[in-house]
Coordinates of C-alpha atoms in Angstrom, one line a residue:
M1 CA -8.9 9.0 -3.8
N2 CA -5.4 9.1 -2.2
K3 CA -3.8 6.2 -0.2
R4 CA -5.9 7.1 3.2
E5 CA -9.0 6.6 0.9
K6 CA -8.7 3.7 -0.7
L7 CA -7.6 2.0 2.7
Q8 CA -10.8 3.2 4.0
F9 CA -12.9 2.2 1.5
L10 CA -11.7 -1.3 1.3
F11 CA -12.3 -1.3 5.2
V12 CA -15.4 0.0 5.4
F13 CA -16.2 -2.4 2.5
F14 CA -15.2 -5.2 4.6
A15 CA -17.0 -4.3 7.7
D16 CA -20.4 -3.9 5.7
L17 CA -20.2 -7.0 4.4
I18 CA -19.6 -8.6 7.3
S19 CA -22.4 -6.7 9.6
L20 CA -24.9 -7.3 6.9
A21 CA -24.0 -11.3 6.9
C22 CA -24.7 -11.1 10.4
S23 CA -28.2 -9.4 10.3
F24 CA -28.5 -12.2 7.9
L25 CA -28.0 -14.7 9.7
F26 CA -29.9 -13.5 13.2
A27 CA -32.6 -13.0 10.7
W28 CA -32.4 -16.5 9.9
M29 CA -32.2 -17.5 13.4
L30 CA -35.1 -15.5 14.5
F31 CA -37.8 -16.1 12.5
G32 CA -37.0 -19.2 10.5
V33 CA -35.7 -21.3 14.1
W34 CA -36.9 -19.0 16.9
M35 CA -40.7 -18.4 15.0
R36 CA -40.1 -21.2 12.2
R37 CA -41.6 -18.5 9.9
A38 CA -39.7 -18.2 7.5
A39 CA -38.4 -22.1 7.3
D40 CA -42.1 -23.2 6.4
L41 CA -42.1 -20.8 3.3
F42 CA -39.4 -21.8 1.4
D43 CA -36.7 -23.7 0.7
R44 CA -32.8 -24.0 0.9
Q45 CA -32.7 -22.9 -3.0
E46 CA -34.4 -19.7 -2.6
V47 CA -32.5 -18.8 0.4
Y48 CA -29.3 -18.6 -1.7
Q49 CA -31.2 -16.9 -4.4
F50 CA -31.9 -14.5 -1.3
A51 CA -28.8 -14.5 -0.7
V52 CA -27.0 -13.7 -3.9
L53 CA -29.8 -11.2 -4.5
L54 CA -29.0 -9.4 -0.9
L55 CA -25.5 -9.5 -1.9
V56 CA -26.0 -7.9 -5.3
A57 CA -28.5 -5.1 -3.4
F58 CA -25.5 -3.9 -1.0
L59 CA -23.2 -3.9 -3.9
V60 CA -24.9 -0.8 -6.3
T61 CA -26.0 0.1 -1.8
F62 CA -22.3 0.6 -1.1
L63 CA -21.4 2.2 -4.7
F64 CA -24.1 4.6 -4.1
F65 CA -23.2 6.0 -0.8
D66 CA -19.9 8.4 -0.7
Q67 CA -16.6 6.9 1.3
K68 CA -13.9 9.3 1.1
K69 CA -15.0 11.4 4.8
N70 CA -12.9 10.1 6.8
I71 CA -14.4 7.9 9.2
A72 CA -12.6 8.7 12.2
D73 CA -14.0 12.1 11.5
R74 CA -17.5 11.0 12.4
H75 CA -19.7 10.3 15.3
I76 CA -22.2 7.4 16.7
Q77 CA -25.2 9.4 15.7
D78 CA -23.5 10.3 11.9
E79 CA -23.1 6.5 12.2
F80 CA -26.8 5.9 13.2
L81 CA -28.0 8.7 10.2
I82 CA -25.3 6.8 7.5
S83 CA -27.1 3.6 8.4
I84 CA -30.3 4.2 8.3
K85 CA -30.0 5.9 4.8
F86 CA -28.2 2.7 3.9
N87 CA -30.4 0.1 5.3
V88 CA -33.4 2.1 3.4
V89 CA -31.4 2.2 0.4
L90 CA -30.8 -1.7 0.7
L91 CA -34.7 -2.5 1.6
A92 CA -35.2 -0.7 -1.6
V93 CA -32.5 -2.0 -3.7
H94 CA -33.2 -5.6 -3.2
A95 CA -37.1 -5.5 -2.8
L96 CA -37.6 -4.4 -6.2
L97 CA -34.4 -6.8 -7.5
L98 CA -37.2 -9.8 -5.5
V99 CA -39.8 -8.4 -7.9
V100 CA -37.6 -8.7 -11.5
T101 CA -36.7 -12.1 -10.3
K102 CA -40.0 -13.4 -9.7
I103 CA -38.5 -15.5 -6.5
P104 CA -40.9 -16.9 -4.4
M105 CA -38.2 -16.1 -1.0
M106 CA -40.4 -12.3 -1.8
A107 CA -43.8 -13.7 0.0
S108 CA -41.5 -14.1 3.1
R109 CA -42.0 -10.2 4.4
Y110 CA -40.0 -11.5 7.5
M111 CA -36.8 -11.6 6.6
L112 CA -36.7 -9.3 3.5
I113 CA -37.2 -6.3 6.1
G114 CA -36.1 -8.1 8.8
T115 CA -32.6 -8.0 7.4
P116 CA -32.4 -4.6 6.8
L117 CA -34.1 -3.5 10.5
I118 CA -31.2 -5.8 12.3
N119 CA -28.8 -4.3 10.0
L120 CA -29.9 -0.7 10.8
F121 CA -28.2 -1.7 14.7
M122 CA -25.6 -3.5 13.5
L123 CA -24.0 -1.8 10.9
P124 CA -22.7 1.6 13.4
V125 CA -21.2 -1.4 16.1
G126 CA -18.9 -2.7 12.8
H127 CA -18.5 0.8 12.0
E128 CA -17.0 1.5 16.1
L129 CA -15.2 -1.5 15.9
L130 CA -13.5 -0.9 12.7
K131 CA -12.0 2.6 14.7
K132 CA -11.0 0.7 17.6
Y133 CA -9.3 -1.5 15.4
L134 CA -7.8 1.7 13.0
Y135 CA -6.6 3.4 15.7
H136 CA -5.0 0.7 17.6
S137 CA -3.2 -0.2 14.2
K138 CA -2.2 3.5 13.1
N139 CA 2.0 3.1 13.9
N140 CA 1.8 -0.2 12.1
A141 CA 5.0 0.9 9.0
K142 CA 3.6 -1.4 7.0
F143 CA -0.3 -0.3 7.6
A144 CA 0.5 3.2 7.8
T145 CA 0.7 6.1 5.7
L146 CA 4.7 7.1 7.0
T147 CA 4.3 10.7 6.9
A148 CA 7.1 13.7 7.2
I149 CA 6.0 17.3 8.2
L150 CA 8.4 20.3 7.3
T151 CA 6.8 23.8 8.9
T152 CA 8.2 26.1 12.0
H153 CA 7.7 25.9 15.6
D154 CA 4.3 28.7 16.2
R155 CA 2.5 25.9 13.4
A156 CA 4.3 23.0 14.3
A157 CA 2.0 21.1 17.6
A158 CA -1.4 22.4 16.0
I159 CA -0.9 19.9 12.6
I160 CA 0.6 16.9 14.8
Q161 CA -2.1 17.0 16.8
D162 CA -4.3 17.2 14.3
M163 CA -2.9 14.9 12.0
N164 CA -2.7 11.9 15.4
Q165 CA -6.4 11.9 14.9
N166 CA -5.9 10.6 11.2
W167 CA -5.7 6.5 11.3
S168 CA -4.0 6.3 8.1
R169 CA -1.0 7.9 9.2
K170 CA 2.0 7.1 11.0
L171 CA 4.4 10.8 12.1
H172 CA 8.2 9.5 11.0
G173 CA 9.5 12.7 12.3
L174 CA 9.2 16.7 11.4
A175 CA 11.2 19.3 10.3
L176 CA 12.0 22.6 11.4
L177 CA 13.4 24.9 9.2
D178 CA 13.5 27.4 12.0
A179 CA 15.3 25.2 14.0
A180 CA 18.0 25.6 16.3
P181 CA 20.9 23.5 16.5
D182 CA 20.8 21.9 19.7
E183 CA 16.5 21.3 19.3
I184 CA 17.8 17.9 16.5
G185 CA 16.7 15.2 18.5
T186 CA 14.3 16.5 20.6
Q187 CA 10.4 15.9 20.5
I188 CA 6.8 17.8 20.0
Q189 CA 4.1 16.2 21.1
G190 CA 6.1 12.8 20.7
V191 CA 7.3 13.6 17.5
E192 CA 11.3 14.2 16.9
I193 CA 12.6 17.3 15.4
K194 CA 15.3 15.1 13.0
A195 CA 15.8 18.1 10.6
D196 CA 16.5 21.8 9.8
Y197 CA 16.8 23.7 7.3
G198 CA 20.0 23.2 6.5
N199 CA 19.6 18.9 6.1
F200 CA 16.2 18.8 6.2
M201 CA 16.4 17.5 1.9
E202 CA 18.8 14.8 3.1
W203 CA 16.5 13.8 5.5
L204 CA 13.4 13.4 3.6
R205 CA 16.2 11.6 1.1
R206 CA 16.9 8.5 3.4
E207 CA 13.6 8.2 5.5
A208 CA 11.4 5.9 4.3
V209 CA 8.3 8.1 3.3
D210 CA 4.9 7.7 1.6
E211 CA 3.4 11.9 1.9
V212 CA 5.4 15.6 3.4
Y213 CA 3.0 17.5 5.0
I214 CA 4.4 21.3 4.1
D215 CA 2.5 24.0 5.9
L216 CA 5.1 27.1 6.0
P217 CA 4.1 30.9 5.9
M218 CA 3.9 33.0 3.5
D219 CA 6.5 35.3 4.7
S220 CA 9.7 32.7 5.1
G221 CA 11.3 33.8 2.7
R222 CA 12.2 31.2 0.7
S223 CA 11.1 29.5 -2.7
L224 CA 10.1 26.0 -2.1
M225 CA 9.6 25.5 -6.1
P226 CA 13.0 23.9 -6.4
Y227 CA 13.0 21.9 -3.3
L228 CA 9.1 20.4 -4.8
K229 CA 10.1 19.5 -7.4
E230 CA 13.2 17.4 -6.0
L231 CA 10.0 16.3 -3.7
E232 CA 8.1 15.6 -7.3
S233 CA 11.3 13.9 -8.6
M234 CA 11.3 11.0 -5.0
G235 CA 7.7 10.5 -6.7
V236 CA 6.5 10.9 -2.6
T237 CA 3.2 12.3 -2.3
I238 CA 3.2 15.8 -1.1
N239 CA 0.7 17.7 0.9
L240 CA 0.8 22.0 0.4
A241 CA -1.3 24.3 2.8
L242 CA -2.3 26.8 1.0
P243 CA -1.8 30.0 3.6
I244 CA -3.1 32.1 1.5
L245 CA -6.6 30.7 1.7
E246 CA -5.7 30.6 5.9
R247 CA -8.5 32.8 6.7
Y248 CA -11.5 30.6 4.6
G249 CA -9.8 27.5 6.1
A250 CA -9.9 28.6 10.2
Q251 CA -13.2 29.7 9.9
K252 CA -14.5 26.3 8.9
T253 CA -17.9 27.2 7.1
D254 CA -19.9 26.8 4.8
D255 CA -19.0 30.5 3.1
W256 CA -15.9 29.1 2.3
K257 CA -16.5 25.9 0.2
P258 CA -17.4 28.0 -2.5
L259 CA -13.6 29.3 -2.9
I260 CA -11.7 26.1 -2.6
S261 CA -12.0 23.1 -4.7
D262 CA -13.5 19.7 -3.7
S263 CA -10.2 18.1 -4.0
L264 CA -8.8 20.0 -1.6
S265 CA -8.9 19.1 2.1
H266 CA -7.8 21.5 5.2
C267 CA -5.1 20.8 8.2
A268 CA -5.3 22.5 11.7
G269 CA -6.8 25.2 10.0
S270 CA -5.4 25.8 6.2
P271 CA -6.6 24.3 2.9
V272 CA -4.2 22.0 1.4
I273 CA -3.9 20.8 -1.5
T274 CA -2.5 17.6 -3.1
M275 CA -0.5 16.1 -5.6
N276 CA 0.4 13.0 -5.7
G277 CA 3.4 11.0 -7.3
T278 CA 2.0 7.5 -8.2
H279 CA -1.6 6.7 -9.7
M280 CA -3.2 4.0 -9.1
S281 CA -7.0 3.9 -8.9
I282 CA -8.5 1.3 -5.2
T283 CA -9.0 -1.7 -8.2
D284 CA -5.9 -1.1 -9.9
E285 CA -4.5 -2.3 -6.4
I286 CA -7.1 -5.2 -5.9
L287 CA -6.2 -6.4 -9.1
K288 CA -2.4 -6.4 -8.5
R289 CA -2.6 -7.6 -4.8
C290 CA -4.7 -10.4 -6.0
L291 CA -2.3 -11.8 -9.1
D292 CA 0.3 -11.2 -7.2
I293 CA -0.7 -13.5 -4.1
A294 CA -2.3 -16.0 -7.3
G295 CA 1.1 -16.4 -8.4
A296 CA 2.7 -16.6 -5.3
L297 CA 0.7 -19.4 -3.9
V298 CA 1.8 -20.9 -7.4
G299 CA 5.3 -19.6 -6.4
C300 CA 6.2 -20.7 -2.7
V301 CA 5.2 -24.5 -4.2
L302 CA 7.8 -24.4 -7.1
A303 CA 10.5 -22.5 -4.0
L304 CA 9.5 -25.3 -1.6
I305 CA 10.2 -28.5 -4.3
A306 CA 13.6 -26.2 -5.6
M307 CA 14.8 -25.7 -2.4
A308 CA 14.4 -29.4 -1.2
L309 CA 16.2 -30.7 -4.8
I310 CA 19.1 -28.2 -4.1
A311 CA 20.1 -28.1 -0.7
I312 CA 21.8 -31.5 -0.5
P313 CA 24.8 -30.4 -3.5
L314 CA 24.8 -26.9 -2.4
K315 CA 25.6 -27.6 1.2
L316 CA 28.0 -30.7 0.4
E317 CA 29.3 -27.7 -1.9
S318 CA 29.7 -24.7 0.5
P319 CA 28.4 -25.6 4.1
G320 CA 26.1 -22.4 5.6
P321 CA 22.3 -22.0 5.5
L322 CA 20.3 -22.9 2.7
L323 CA 18.5 -19.3 2.7
F324 CA 20.2 -16.2 1.8
K325 CA 18.2 -13.3 4.4
Q326 CA 19.7 -9.3 3.0
K327 CA 18.1 -7.1 4.6
R328 CA 16.5 -4.7 1.0
V329 CA 15.4 -1.2 0.6
G330 CA 11.5 -1.7 -0.5
L331 CA 8.3 1.0 -0.9
N332 CA 9.8 4.2 0.0
G333 CA 12.6 3.1 1.8
R334 CA 11.0 0.3 3.9
I335 CA 13.6 -1.7 5.7
F336 CA 12.5 -5.5 4.4
N337 CA 14.3 -9.4 4.7
I338 CA 14.3 -10.8 1.0
Y339 CA 15.1 -14.8 0.9
K340 CA 16.8 -16.4 -2.4
I341 CA 18.3 -19.8 -2.8
R342 CA 22.3 -19.3 -1.0
S343 CA 24.4 -19.3 -4.2
M344 CA 27.8 -17.5 -2.9
Y345 CA 30.0 -18.9 -0.5
V346 CA 29.0 -17.8 3.6
D347 CA 31.5 -15.1 3.0
A348 CA 30.3 -12.9 -0.1
E349 CA 29.3 -10.4 1.5
A350 CA 33.0 -9.7 3.8
R351 CA 35.0 -10.3 -0.1
K352 CA 32.6 -7.2 -1.7
A353 CA 34.5 -4.9 -1.1
E354 CA 38.1 -6.3 -1.9
L355 CA 35.8 -7.3 -5.5
M356 CA 34.7 -3.6 -5.8
K357 CA 37.5 -2.6 -8.5
H358 CA 36.1 -4.7 -10.3
N359 CA 32.6 -3.8 -10.7
E360 CA 31.5 -3.8 -14.4
M361 CA 28.5 -1.1 -13.5
N362 CA 28.9 2.3 -13.9
G363 CA 26.7 3.3 -10.8
L364 CA 25.6 1.9 -7.3
M365 CA 24.4 -1.6 -8.0
F366 CA 27.3 -4.5 -8.3
K367 CA 28.1 -6.5 -10.8
M368 CA 31.7 -8.6 -12.4
E369 CA 31.6 -11.3 -14.1
N370 CA 33.0 -14.4 -13.0
D371 CA 32.2 -13.7 -9.7
P372 CA 34.8 -15.8 -7.4
R373 CA 32.6 -16.1 -4.6
I374 CA 29.5 -17.6 -6.0
T375 CA 29.6 -21.0 -5.8
R376 CA 29.9 -24.0 -9.2
V377 CA 25.6 -24.9 -7.9
G378 CA 25.3 -21.4 -7.6
R379 CA 26.0 -20.7 -10.8
F380 CA 23.8 -23.1 -12.0
I381 CA 20.8 -21.6 -9.8
R382 CA 21.6 -18.3 -11.4
K383 CA 21.9 -19.4 -15.2
T384 CA 17.8 -20.8 -14.6
S385 CA 17.0 -18.2 -11.8
L386 CA 15.7 -21.1 -9.5
D387 CA 17.5 -18.8 -7.0
E388 CA 14.9 -16.2 -6.8
L389 CA 12.3 -18.4 -6.2
P390 CA 11.7 -17.8 -2.4
Q391 CA 11.0 -14.5 -2.7
F392 CA 7.2 -15.6 -3.8
F393 CA 7.3 -15.9 -0.5
N394 CA 8.0 -11.6 0.2
V395 CA 5.3 -11.2 -2.2
L396 CA 2.9 -13.3 -0.4
M397 CA 4.3 -11.2 2.7
G398 CA 3.3 -7.9 1.0
D399 CA 6.7 -6.6 1.1
M400 CA 7.1 -7.3 -2.7
S401 CA 5.2 -8.0 -5.7
L402 CA 5.4 -10.4 -8.8
V403 CA 6.5 -7.6 -11.0
G404 CA 7.8 -4.0 -9.9
T405 CA 11.6 -2.5 -9.4
R406 CA 14.4 -4.1 -8.2
P407 CA 14.9 -3.5 -4.9
P408 CA 18.5 -2.0 -3.5
T409 CA 20.8 -3.2 -0.8
L410 CA 21.0 -0.9 2.4
D411 CA 24.7 0.4 0.8
E412 CA 22.8 0.9 -2.5
Y413 CA 20.8 2.7 -0.9
E414 CA 22.8 5.4 0.9
H415 CA 24.2 6.7 -1.8
Y416 CA 21.0 7.3 -3.9
K417 CA 20.0 10.8 -4.9
S418 CA 16.8 12.1 -4.4
H419 CA 15.7 11.3 -8.3
H420 CA 16.8 8.0 -7.4
K421 CA 14.0 6.8 -5.0
R422 CA 11.0 7.3 -7.4
R423 CA 11.4 4.0 -8.3
L424 CA 11.4 2.9 -4.8
S425 CA 7.3 4.7 -5.3
M426 CA 5.9 1.3 -6.4
K427 CA 6.2 -2.1 -5.0
P428 CA 9.6 -4.0 -5.7
G429 CA 9.1 -6.8 -7.5
I430 CA 10.9 -10.1 -8.5
T431 CA 11.2 -9.1 -11.7
G432 CA 10.4 -6.0 -13.9
L433 CA 11.0 -3.9 -17.0
W434 CA 14.7 -3.8 -16.4
Q435 CA 15.0 -7.4 -15.7
V436 CA 13.4 -9.0 -19.0
S437 CA 15.4 -6.1 -20.8
G438 CA 19.1 -8.0 -21.0
R439 CA 20.0 -6.9 -17.2
S440 CA 23.5 -8.7 -18.1
E441 CA 24.3 -6.3 -20.6
I442 CA 23.2 -3.1 -19.4
E443 CA 26.2 -1.3 -17.1
D444 CA 24.8 2.1 -16.3
F445 CA 23.0 2.4 -13.3
E446 CA 21.1 4.9 -14.6
E447 CA 19.6 3.3 -17.0
V448 CA 18.3 1.1 -14.6
V449 CA 16.7 4.0 -13.2
R450 CA 15.2 5.0 -16.6
L451 CA 13.6 1.6 -17.1
D452 CA 12.5 1.1 -13.1
V453 CA 10.5 4.7 -13.3
Q454 CA 9.1 4.2 -17.4
Y455 CA 7.3 1.2 -15.6
I456 CA 6.0 3.4 -13.2
D457 CA 5.1 5.9 -15.5
E458 CA 3.6 3.6 -17.7
W459 CA 1.9 0.7 -15.3
S460 CA -0.9 -1.1 -15.7
L461 CA -2.3 -4.4 -15.0
W462 CA -1.9 -5.1 -18.7
L463 CA 1.9 -4.6 -18.8
D464 CA 2.5 -7.1 -15.5
I465 CA 1.1 -9.6 -17.3
K466 CA 3.1 -9.1 -20.6
L467 CA 6.4 -9.1 -18.0
L468 CA 5.4 -12.1 -16.3
L469 CA 5.2 -13.6 -20.0
R470 CA 8.0 -12.2 -21.3
T471 CA 10.5 -13.0 -17.6
V472 CA 9.3 -17.0 -18.4
A473 CA 10.5 -16.7 -22.2
V474 CA 13.8 -15.5 -20.5
V475 CA 14.2 -17.9 -17.8
F476 CA 13.9 -20.9 -20.3
S477 CA 15.8 -19.0 -22.8
R478 CA 18.5 -18.0 -20.5
R479 CA 19.1 -15.0 -21.6
G480 CA 20.1 -12.2 -19.3
A481 CA 21.0 -14.0 -16.4
E482 CA 24.2 -14.5 -14.4

């Protein structure tokens, strides 16, 4: 599944679950309260059993249906056809479960038939409301897939028009290989031209982009291979149009389908192949987010306690705010505010430039032994990692994860090369492979990048759990922290 399919799977799942719950309640009110039919046939315990089996039937039925087709492309007629099929299967599975379990509620045909019958109309209504919500939410950068387009003048308008129909994408700009210098900054159908042939790769390195859509004519005369390799090293998703198959894609009839793999899609009449930089299934993403939320809730409580204890000695030594807020670069270049308990004097950022000559890191990060900007209280909370606790609020808000890569500062990000950006293809974390590998002893930025990329390539939920356990050991032993 690509990102749109994963998001759609979740949204449709919860929309359909809510629709079924409403249908069940309406059926109960109709037959159990108003008509006083169902209430005379079963007690409260049997209602609970009926509802549990209905939920199991829903899960089985939902997984049976293909959720890959873009919900935005479905008309109301399609929704009713899907609803009929869905509720017929739901009724059959639910009835089978009731027979197998021999629940007395089987005696009531009212609730058994009434629930899917009401859901027959509720489901299309729920899907239409979901479409409206998705359409109005597509410009939310945190929610949408940030997309850049690389194409030529003659193809740009059709691509933009097609992509604007996709609820999960937010177009972040356009690079035209045949653009004139004075066209930079102008717009095509509301999308700004950000780059031309001379600087499009520099723009893609700096822009917050999840995926790049490339549609170029076969006779452009410029080889794409070096650029595709560079984009791959950045960890972004590449959508590559295949002009050689355009004559099939433009027809949009059944005769070209056998010629094109199911893994291909099409945009503006052209077949498109997608190459993903980071592979996580929908189950993996859900489990990782659940782990993040559970850990963040505990961490936020610890953060509040720590801030209450540290506030007085910190402010007595160094007047100023308790929390330090700084802009950092997150997933694929998104900017967010990171929060820490302040461990430095308030003029620390201004003094950084004069201390750069003492930087002990080879590369873009800054590290200095006995940094004079750090307060006495700050040295203690850094040594014990207490200054990191407010980042649990970043995790709860979804900007960070418990485990991930280190989020760079804006200044560091400005000097990134293409392969450095790959470490941003997953959410940054409070801890990670670099942090538990003795971060104080690592003095080469390229080694930090290597460890972060290794984490991304080898990611698993079990790896996250192991790194969290190793982090606890590192914190209590006070190894690798400065």
